[in-house]
Coordinates of C-alpha atoms and ligand atoms in Angstrom, one line a residue:
M13 CA 3.9 15.9 -28.0
D14 CA 6.2 13.9 -30.4
N15 CA 3.4 11.7 -32.1
T16 CA 0.2 14.4 -31.5
G17 CA 1.6 16.3 -34.3
E18 CA -0.3 14.8 -37.0
S19 CA -3.3 13.9 -34.6
G20 CA -3.2 16.9 -33.1
R21 CA -3.4 19.0 -36.5
K22 CA -6.4 16.6 -37.7
L23 CA -8.2 17.0 -34.5
T24 CA -7.9 20.8 -34.8
E25 CA -9.3 20.8 -38.0
T26 CA -12.0 18.5 -37.2
A27 CA -13.0 20.6 -34.2
G28 CA -12.3 23.9 -35.9
E29 CA -9.7 26.9 -34.7
N30 CA -12.1 28.2 -32.0
V31 CA -14.1 25.7 -30.2
P32 CA -15.3 27.0 -27.3
A33 CA -14.1 24.6 -24.3
T34 CA -17.4 24.5 -22.6
V35 CA -18.9 21.8 -20.5
S36 CA -21.8 21.3 -22.8
N37 CA -20.1 20.0 -25.5
L38 CA -16.9 18.3 -24.2
D39 CA -18.9 15.3 -24.2
S40 CA -18.7 15.0 -27.9
H41 CA -15.1 15.8 -28.2
W42 CA -13.9 13.6 -25.5
P43 CA -13.7 10.5 -27.3
E44 CA -10.9 12.2 -29.6
I45 CA -9.4 13.9 -26.8
L46 CA -8.9 10.5 -25.3
D47 CA -7.5 9.1 -28.6
T48 CA -5.0 11.9 -28.1
V49 CA -4.0 10.8 -24.7
R50 CA -4.0 6.9 -25.5
Q51 CA -1.2 7.7 -27.8
R52 CA 0.9 9.7 -25.5
V53 CA 0.5 7.5 -22.5
G54 CA 0.2 3.6 -23.7
H55 CA -2.5 1.6 -23.2
Q56 CA -1.8 0.2 -19.6
T57 CA -1.9 3.6 -18.0
F58 CA -4.8 4.5 -20.2
Q59 CA -7.0 1.6 -19.3
T60 CA -5.8 2.3 -15.5
W61 CA -6.3 6.1 -15.4
Y62 CA -8.8 7.1 -18.6
R63 CA -11.1 4.8 -18.7
P64 CA -12.7 5.6 -15.4
L65 CA -13.0 9.1 -16.3
A66 CA -16.4 10.6 -17.5
P67 CA -17.0 14.0 -19.1
L68 CA -19.4 16.0 -17.3
A69 CA -22.2 17.9 -19.1
G70 CA -24.1 20.6 -18.2
D71 CA -22.1 22.5 -15.7
A72 CA -21.2 26.1 -16.5
G73 CA -17.7 25.4 -14.8
G74 CA -14.7 24.8 -17.2
L75 CA -13.8 21.4 -18.6
Q76 CA -14.8 19.0 -15.8
V77 CA -14.2 15.3 -15.7
S78 CA -15.5 12.8 -13.0
C79 CA -13.4 10.4 -11.6
P80 CA -14.3 7.7 -8.9
N81 CA -12.5 8.5 -5.7
H82 CA -10.1 11.0 -3.6
F83 CA -7.2 8.6 -4.0
F84 CA -7.9 8.6 -7.9
L85 CA -8.0 12.3 -8.4
D86 CA -4.6 13.1 -6.0
W87 CA -2.9 10.6 -7.7
F88 CA -4.2 11.3 -11.3
S89 CA -3.5 15.5 -10.7
E90 CA 0.1 14.6 -9.7
H91 CA 1.0 12.0 -12.3
Q92 CA -1.5 12.2 -15.3
L93 CA -3.5 15.5 -15.5
H94 CA -0.7 17.4 -17.2
H95 CA -1.0 14.7 -20.2
L96 CA -4.5 15.2 -20.2
N97 CA -4.2 19.1 -20.4
D98 CA -1.7 18.7 -23.1
A99 CA -4.0 16.5 -25.2
G100 CA -6.8 18.9 -24.9
T101 CA -4.9 21.8 -25.7
A102 CA -3.5 20.2 -28.8
Y103 CA -7.2 19.2 -29.7
F104 CA -8.8 22.7 -28.8
G105 CA -5.7 24.7 -30.5
H106 CA -5.4 26.8 -27.4
E107 CA -4.7 26.1 -23.9
V108 CA -7.3 24.4 -21.9
L109 CA -7.2 23.0 -18.3
F110 CA -9.2 20.3 -17.2
E111 CA -10.6 19.9 -13.5
L112 CA -11.4 16.7 -11.8
V113 CA -14.2 15.8 -9.7
V114 CA -15.2 12.9 -7.7
S115 CA -18.1 11.2 -8.8
N116 CA -20.1 10.8 -5.9
E117 CA -20.0 14.4 -5.2
V118 CA -21.1 15.5 -8.3
V119 CA -24.5 14.2 -7.3
K120 CA -24.2 16.2 -4.0
L121 CA -23.6 19.4 -6.3
G122 CA -26.9 18.4 -7.8
V123 CA -25.4 18.2 -11.6
P124 CA -28.3 16.6 -13.5
G125 CA -27.5 13.4 -15.4
P126 CA -29.2 11.0 -17.8
E127 CA -31.1 9.1 -15.5
A128 CA -32.6 9.7 -12.1
A129 CA -29.9 10.4 -9.6
P130 CA -29.3 7.1 -7.6
A131 CA -30.5 6.6 -3.7
P132 CA -27.8 8.3 -1.8
E133 CA -26.3 4.9 -0.8
T134 CA -25.7 3.6 -4.1
V135 CA -23.8 6.6 -5.3
V136 CA -20.7 5.7 -3.4
S137 CA -19.9 3.2 -6.0
R138 CA -21.2 4.7 -9.0
P139 CA -20.2 7.6 -11.0
A140 CA -23.4 9.1 -11.8
A141 CA -24.5 12.3 -13.7
T142 CA -22.4 11.7 -16.7
T143 CA -23.3 11.3 -20.2
V144 CA -21.5 8.0 -21.0
P145 CA -22.8 4.7 -20.3
V146 CA -22.1 3.5 -16.8
E147 CA -20.0 0.2 -17.9
T148 CA -17.3 2.7 -19.3
I149 CA -16.9 4.2 -16.2
V150 CA -16.2 1.3 -14.0
M151 CA -13.0 0.8 -12.5
P152 CA -10.2 -0.6 -14.1
E153 CA -9.1 -4.1 -13.5
R154 CA -12.1 -4.0 -10.8
P155 CA -11.6 -7.4 -8.8
Q156 CA -14.6 -9.6 -9.1
T157 CA -16.6 -10.3 -6.0
N158 CA -15.1 -13.5 -5.0
L159 CA -17.6 -14.3 -2.2
N160 CA -18.7 -18.0 -1.6
P161 CA -22.9 -17.8 -2.6
D162 CA -23.4 -20.3 0.1
Y163 CA -21.9 -17.9 3.0
V164 CA -25.1 -16.0 3.6
F165 CA -26.9 -15.1 7.0
S166 CA -29.7 -17.3 6.0
N167 CA -27.4 -20.7 6.3
F168 CA -25.8 -19.4 9.4
V169 CA -27.2 -20.9 12.6
V170 CA -27.3 -18.2 15.4
G171 CA -26.4 -19.6 18.8
S172 CA -25.2 -18.0 22.1
G173 CA -21.5 -17.8 21.0
T174 CA -22.4 -16.1 17.6
D175 CA -25.4 -13.8 18.5
L176 CA -23.6 -10.7 19.1
A177 CA -20.9 -11.0 15.9
Y178 CA -24.5 -12.1 13.9
A179 CA -26.4 -9.0 15.2
A180 CA -23.4 -6.4 14.3
A181 CA -22.9 -8.3 10.8
T182 CA -26.5 -8.0 9.9
A183 CA -26.7 -4.3 11.4
I184 CA -23.9 -3.2 9.1
S185 CA -24.7 -4.9 5.8
D186 CA -28.0 -2.8 6.1
N187 CA -26.2 0.1 6.7
P188 CA -22.4 -0.1 5.4
G189 CA -19.6 2.6 6.7
H190 CA -22.0 4.2 9.4
H191 CA -22.0 1.6 12.6
F192 CA -19.3 -0.3 13.9
N193 CA -16.5 0.5 11.3
P194 CA -14.5 -1.3 11.1
L195 CA -16.2 -4.5 12.4
F196 CA -13.3 -6.7 13.9
I197 CA -14.8 -10.6 14.4
H198 CA -12.5 -12.9 16.4
G199 CA -12.6 -16.4 17.6
G200 CA -11.1 -20.0 17.0
V201 CA -10.8 -22.1 13.8
G202 CA -13.8 -23.4 12.1
L203 CA -16.4 -21.1 14.0
G204 CA -17.8 -19.2 11.1
K205 CA -15.9 -16.1 10.7
T206 CA -15.3 -16.2 7.3
H207 CA -18.9 -17.2 6.8
L208 CA -20.1 -14.5 8.4
M209 CA -17.6 -11.8 7.0
Q210 CA -18.8 -13.0 3.6
A211 CA -22.6 -13.0 4.5
I212 CA -21.9 -9.4 4.9
G213 CA -20.4 -8.8 1.7
N214 CA -23.2 -11.3 0.0
R215 CA -26.3 -9.2 1.5
I216 CA -24.8 -5.8 0.4
A217 CA -24.3 -7.0 -3.1
I218 CA -27.7 -7.9 -3.2
Q219 CA -28.9 -4.7 -1.8
R220 CA -26.6 -2.4 -3.5
P221 CA -25.5 -3.8 -6.7
Q222 CA -23.1 -1.6 -7.4
A223 CA -21.4 -1.5 -4.2
R224 CA -17.7 -2.6 -5.3
I225 CA -17.1 -5.3 -2.6
L226 CA -13.6 -7.1 -2.1
Y227 CA -12.9 -10.0 0.2
T228 CA -9.4 -10.9 0.4
T229 CA -7.4 -12.6 3.2
A230 CA -4.4 -10.8 4.9
E231 CA -2.2 -13.0 2.8
N232 CA -3.6 -12.7 -0.4
F233 CA -3.3 -8.7 0.5
M234 CA 0.7 -9.1 1.3
N235 CA 1.1 -11.5 -1.9
D236 CA -0.4 -8.8 -4.0
L237 CA 1.8 -6.1 -2.7
V238 CA 4.8 -7.9 -3.4
K239 CA 3.7 -8.8 -6.6
S240 CA 2.8 -5.1 -7.2
I241 CA 6.3 -4.1 -6.3
Q242 CA 8.3 -6.5 -8.3
E243 CA 6.3 -5.5 -11.5
S244 CA 6.3 -1.9 -10.7
H245 CA 2.6 -2.0 -10.6
T246 CA 2.3 -0.1 -7.2
P247 CA -0.5 2.3 -8.4
D248 CA -2.9 -0.3 -9.7
F249 CA -2.4 -2.2 -6.4
K250 CA -3.3 1.1 -4.3
L251 CA -6.1 1.5 -6.6
R252 CA -7.6 -1.8 -6.5
Y253 CA -7.6 -1.7 -2.5
R254 CA -8.8 1.8 -2.3
S255 CA -11.5 2.2 -4.7
V256 CA -13.8 -0.2 -3.2
D257 CA -17.0 0.4 -1.1
V258 CA -16.6 -2.9 1.1
L259 CA -13.4 -4.4 1.9
L260 CA -13.4 -7.9 3.7
V261 CA -10.2 -8.9 5.1
D262 CA -9.8 -12.4 6.4
D263 CA -7.3 -13.7 9.0
V264 CA -5.5 -10.5 9.7
A265 CA -3.5 -11.7 12.5
F266 CA -1.1 -13.2 9.7
M267 CA 0.2 -9.6 9.2
A268 CA 2.2 -10.0 12.5
G269 CA 5.8 -9.1 11.9
K270 CA 5.3 -8.2 8.2
E271 CA 6.1 -4.6 8.6
S272 CA 5.8 -3.2 4.9
T273 CA 2.5 -5.3 4.5
Q274 CA 1.2 -3.7 7.7
E275 CA 2.6 -0.2 6.8
E276 CA 0.5 -0.3 3.3
F277 CA -2.1 -1.9 4.8
F278 CA -2.4 1.2 7.4
H279 CA -2.8 3.7 4.4
T280 CA -5.3 1.8 2.9
F281 CA -7.7 1.4 5.5
N282 CA -7.2 5.4 6.5
A283 CA -8.1 5.9 2.6
L284 CA -11.3 3.8 3.2
Y285 CA -12.2 4.8 6.6
N286 CA -11.8 8.5 5.7
F287 CA -14.6 7.9 3.2
K288 CA -16.8 5.9 5.1
K289 CA -16.3 2.6 3.5
Q290 CA -17.0 -0.3 5.5
I291 CA -14.3 -2.4 6.7
V292 CA -14.5 -5.7 8.2
F293 CA -11.7 -7.7 9.7
T294 CA -11.6 -11.3 11.0
S295 CA -8.7 -12.8 12.9
D296 CA -8.2 -15.9 15.3
R297 CA -7.5 -13.7 18.4
S298 CA -8.4 -10.4 19.6
P299 CA -6.3 -7.1 18.2
K300 CA -4.6 -6.7 21.6
E301 CA -3.7 -10.5 21.4
I302 CA -1.9 -10.2 18.1
T303 CA 1.7 -9.9 18.4
R304 CA 4.2 -8.1 16.5
L305 CA 1.6 -5.5 15.3
E306 CA 2.4 -1.8 15.0
E307 CA 0.6 0.3 17.5
R308 CA -1.3 2.2 14.9
L309 CA -2.6 -0.3 13.1
R310 CA -3.7 -2.2 16.0
S311 CA -5.5 1.1 17.5
R312 CA -7.4 1.0 13.8
F313 CA -8.4 -2.5 14.5
E314 CA -10.2 -1.1 17.9
W315 CA -11.7 1.7 16.3
G316 CA -14.8 0.1 15.4
L317 CA -16.4 -2.9 17.2
I318 CA -14.7 -5.9 18.5
T319 CA -16.8 -8.8 18.7
D320 CA -15.9 -12.5 19.4
I321 CA -17.3 -15.8 18.6
Q322 CA -17.5 -18.6 21.0
P323 CA -17.9 -22.3 20.2
P324 CA -21.4 -23.6 19.9
N325 CA -22.9 -25.2 22.9
L326 CA -24.8 -28.7 22.3
E327 CA -27.8 -27.4 21.0
T328 CA -26.5 -25.0 18.5
R329 CA -24.5 -28.0 17.1
I330 CA -27.4 -30.3 16.6
A331 CA -29.1 -27.2 15.2
I332 CA -26.3 -26.3 12.7
L333 CA -26.3 -30.3 11.5
R334 CA -30.2 -30.2 11.3
R335 CA -29.6 -27.1 9.0
K336 CA -27.0 -28.8 6.7
V337 CA -29.0 -31.9 6.6
D338 CA -32.0 -29.9 5.5
I339 CA -30.2 -27.9 3.0
N340 CA -29.0 -31.0 1.2
N341 CA -32.4 -32.9 1.3
I342 CA -31.0 -35.7 3.3
Y343 CA -32.6 -37.6 6.3
I344 CA -30.5 -38.6 9.3
A345 CA -32.5 -39.7 12.8
D346 CA -31.9 -37.2 15.7
D347 CA -30.2 -40.0 17.6
V348 CA -27.4 -39.7 14.9
I349 CA -27.4 -36.0 14.7
E350 CA -27.0 -35.9 18.7
F351 CA -24.1 -38.4 18.4
I352 CA -21.9 -36.2 16.3
A353 CA -23.1 -33.2 18.1
E354 CA -21.9 -34.5 21.3
H355 CA -18.1 -35.6 20.3
I356 CA -17.4 -32.7 17.9
T357 CA -17.4 -29.5 20.2
D358 CA -15.3 -26.9 19.1
N359 CA -15.1 -26.5 15.2
I360 CA -18.0 -26.4 12.9
R361 CA -15.8 -27.5 9.9
R362 CA -15.4 -30.9 11.7
L363 CA -18.8 -30.9 12.3
E364 CA -19.5 -30.7 8.5
G365 CA -16.7 -33.0 8.0
A366 CA -18.3 -35.8 10.1
L367 CA -21.4 -35.5 8.4
V368 CA -19.7 -35.6 4.8
R369 CA -17.9 -38.6 6.0
L370 CA -20.8 -40.3 7.2
L371 CA -22.7 -40.0 3.9
A372 CA -19.9 -41.3 1.9
F373 CA -19.5 -44.2 4.2
A374 CA -23.4 -44.9 4.1
S375 CA -23.3 -44.5 -0.1
L376 CA -20.0 -46.9 -0.3
T377 CA -21.4 -49.4 1.7
G378 CA -25.1 -49.2 1.0
R379 CA -25.8 -49.4 4.5
E380 CA -28.2 -47.4 6.6
I381 CA -27.5 -44.6 8.4
T382 CA -27.8 -45.8 12.0
L383 CA -26.5 -45.0 15.4
E384 CA -24.2 -48.0 15.2
M385 CA -23.4 -47.5 11.8
A386 CA -22.4 -43.8 12.6
S387 CA -20.1 -45.1 15.6
E388 CA -18.3 -47.4 13.3
A389 CA -17.9 -44.9 10.5
L390 CA -16.6 -42.1 12.7
S391 CA -14.5 -43.7 15.1
S392 CA -11.3 -42.8 14.0
F393 CA -12.4 -39.4 12.8
F394 CA -13.3 -38.6 16.2
Q395 CA -10.1 -39.6 17.4
G396 CA -8.4 -37.3 15.2
T397 CA -10.4 -34.6 16.9
S398 CA -7.2 -33.7 18.9
T399 CA -3.9 -33.3 17.5
G400 CA -1.2 -36.0 18.3
P401 CA 0.2 -36.1 21.7
V402 CA 2.8 -33.6 22.5
K403 CA 6.0 -34.4 24.1
I404 CA 7.6 -32.3 26.7
A405 CA 10.6 -32.8 24.7
D406 CA 8.8 -30.7 22.0
V407 CA 7.8 -28.1 24.2
M408 CA 11.3 -27.8 25.6
E409 CA 12.9 -27.5 22.2
V410 CA 10.6 -25.1 20.7
T411 CA 10.5 -22.9 23.6
A412 CA 14.2 -23.0 23.9
D413 CA 14.8 -22.0 20.6
V414 CA 12.3 -19.4 20.3
H415 CA 14.0 -17.6 23.3
G416 CA 17.4 -18.1 21.9
F417 CA 18.8 -20.7 24.6
S418 CA 19.5 -24.5 24.2
V419 CA 17.6 -27.2 26.0
D420 CA 20.4 -28.0 28.1
Q421 CA 20.3 -24.6 29.6
L422 CA 16.6 -24.8 30.2
K423 CA 17.4 -27.8 32.2
S424 CA 20.5 -26.2 33.9
K425 CA 20.3 -24.5 37.3
R426 CA 21.5 -20.9 36.1
R427 CA 18.6 -18.6 36.6
T428 CA 19.4 -15.3 34.7
Q429 CA 16.4 -13.6 34.4
D430 CA 15.6 -14.5 30.6
L431 CA 16.4 -18.2 31.3
A432 CA 14.3 -18.4 34.3
R433 CA 11.5 -17.0 32.4
A434 CA 11.7 -19.3 29.2
R435 CA 12.1 -22.1 31.8
Q436 CA 8.5 -20.9 33.3
I437 CA 6.9 -20.6 30.1
A438 CA 8.2 -24.1 29.0
M439 CA 6.9 -25.8 32.2
H440 CA 3.4 -24.0 31.7
L441 CA 3.2 -25.2 28.3
A442 CA 4.3 -28.5 29.3
R443 CA 1.8 -28.6 31.6
E444 CA -1.2 -27.5 29.2
L445 CA 0.0 -29.4 26.3
T446 CA 0.9 -32.8 27.6
G447 CA -1.0 -33.0 30.8
A448 CA 2.1 -34.6 32.4
S449 CA 2.2 -34.5 36.3
L450 CA 3.9 -31.6 38.0
N451 CA 6.5 -34.2 39.1
K452 CA 7.0 -35.5 35.6
I453 CA 7.4 -32.2 34.1
G454 CA 10.1 -31.2 37.4
R455 CA 12.2 -34.3 36.6
S456 CA 12.1 -33.2 32.7
F457 CA 13.5 -30.1 33.6
G458 CA 16.7 -30.9 35.4
N459 CA 15.2 -32.8 38.7
R460 CA 13.3 -29.7 39.6
D461 CA 10.7 -30.0 42.6
H462 CA 7.1 -30.1 41.7
S463 CA 6.5 -27.2 43.6
T464 CA 8.6 -24.8 41.5
V465 CA 6.6 -26.2 38.3
A466 CA 3.3 -25.3 39.9
Y467 CA 4.9 -22.0 40.7
A468 CA 5.8 -21.3 36.9
C469 CA 2.3 -22.4 35.7
K470 CA 0.5 -20.1 38.1
K471 CA 2.9 -17.3 37.4
I472 CA 2.4 -17.7 33.8
S473 CA -1.1 -18.0 33.5
D474 CA -1.8 -15.0 35.6
E475 CA 0.2 -13.1 33.8
M476 CA -1.6 -14.2 30.4
E477 CA -4.9 -13.3 31.9
T478 CA -3.6 -9.5 32.5
D479 CA -1.6 -9.4 29.4
P480 CA -3.2 -9.7 26.1
R481 CA 0.1 -9.2 24.2
F482 CA 1.7 -12.1 26.4
R483 CA -1.1 -14.1 25.9
G484 CA -0.9 -13.9 22.1
A485 CA 3.1 -14.5 22.3
V486 CA 2.2 -17.6 24.4
R487 CA -0.3 -18.9 22.0
D488 CA 2.2 -18.3 19.0
L489 CA 4.4 -20.7 21.0
M490 CA 1.8 -23.2 21.5
E491 CA 0.6 -23.3 17.9
R492 CA 4.3 -23.9 16.7
I493 CA 4.5 -26.9 19.5
R494 CA 1.4 -28.5 18.3
K495 CA 2.6 -28.1 14.5
R496 CA 5.8 -30.1 15.4
S497 CA 3.7 -33.0 17.0
Ligands
ADP5 P1 -13.8 -19.7 10.2 O1 -13.3 -18.9 9.4 O2 -13.9 -19.2 11.7 O3 -12.4 -20.6 10.6 P2 -15.7 -20.7 8.8 O4 -16.5 -19.4 8.4 O5 -14.8 -21.1 7.5 O6 -14.8 -20.8 10.0 O7 -16.5 -21.8 9.1 C1 -16.3 -23.5 8.8 C2 -17.7 -24.0 8.3 O8 -18.4 -24.1 9.1 C3 -18.2 -23.3 7.1 O9 -18.4 -24.1 6.0 C4 -19.4 -22.6 7.6 O10 -20.4 -22.4 6.7 C5 -19.8 -23.6 8.9 N1 -20.4 -22.8 9.6 C6 -19.5 -22.0 10.8 N2 -20.3 -21.6 11.5 C7 -21.7 -21.9 11.2 C8 -23.2 -21.7 11.9 N3 -23.2 -20.9 12.8 N4 -24.2 -21.9 11.0 C9 -24.0 -22.9 10.0 N5 -22.6 -23.0 9.4 C10 -21.5 -22.6 10.2
MG6 MG1 -11.7 -18.5 7.9

């Protein structure tokens, strides 16, 4: 109360000694109560925790104030409410106690507001039934909707590999938080996961302008967390992620092995899920295939609907190219489009890349786009489709390293259990990634027989078939090896 003496006195005089603390006039006293609080708690805390509050008028209860959500309510009650009570007490000149109410529950109580109550679905994001303008109760430091406006459903070509994911995505956009929560979309690189996920956000944003939609990648989430810890702003961090209506988290496999991130995300998930906020995940693999993931988080990923997306077939690839050409108002003959679609089979981003390259080539050379010209312009691009050749030596080095052995040990005759297993995995990967013959692989692994290699390949692929986690681990290894070559 150090610096409230003067203002407290002034306020008391203004308000009169015996101002009844009824809700019907709390509204008119609120700005001055806030002034008192601001002096006590400082600007940053004030912005974070007091801007979102709004006095409730018209209720016969006590001094009721609305806040955005339960997380806010809990945190505020524990850390800030006493400041508010003190400020109110100083202002009115007698002890008062404030009560916080979650804003969307205010509507359920039927408290009349200055405007017609919004439709039930929109209530979730909007403190209604208050007497202050809506702008003043927007969440603090609310992240801007950072969605790419091009990633909408109408730009997404549905094929047999994406029809289920597409159906689920549109269903939850129309009714977020009810069906399929969370929605987990997984599939290979460049197949449209981010596009679909953001299309959900874009559609919800149009249908429910007040909904708070947050798109983030798992990597961003982690960086934000680290930053908030470094700067001691963890409450702000928690509030930012827990006060949204729709949370879109891209590439969650990134969380593998990052324990603190998983821990924090687990609580974020629970906070949102419990209040039926829609959550969407994408990943390059299914939850079961993500290694080094806490079991409780894995199970949350699996609670809703898991859907995969598969590479498009030829017809879909042609349709996607046509759509891109139409959107950009250019003309490219059918045979050229088919030519591109035949050559790039497993990545739509590369399909787009080929088109861009073709157009660039045409404009630089001034040549007409014909089949012949396309094959000239794109030949090197097509060659780049597969990554550089992987060597057996790369496979051995990375596999040995990951398992804590040396390459010499992999080649040796020793057969301790762990070493034999690492050797089998390496043989399988050598076969998969280099395409070398069984004989050649056998020779590289300390002159072993081709039947030994064949046995190892079969054993490992059988195990991958039945054990998704093992499959995930082997896939991780594959990626590491590919990155080296
Ligand atoms: P991912 O997140 O799976 O790696 P993206 O969503 O980033 O893939 O998609 C890569 C590019 O391909 C984006 O530009 C996206 O718009 C486009 N794309 C992917 N799938 C489709 C589709 N079915 N129809 C149209 N464009 C697509
Ligand atoms: Mg993506």
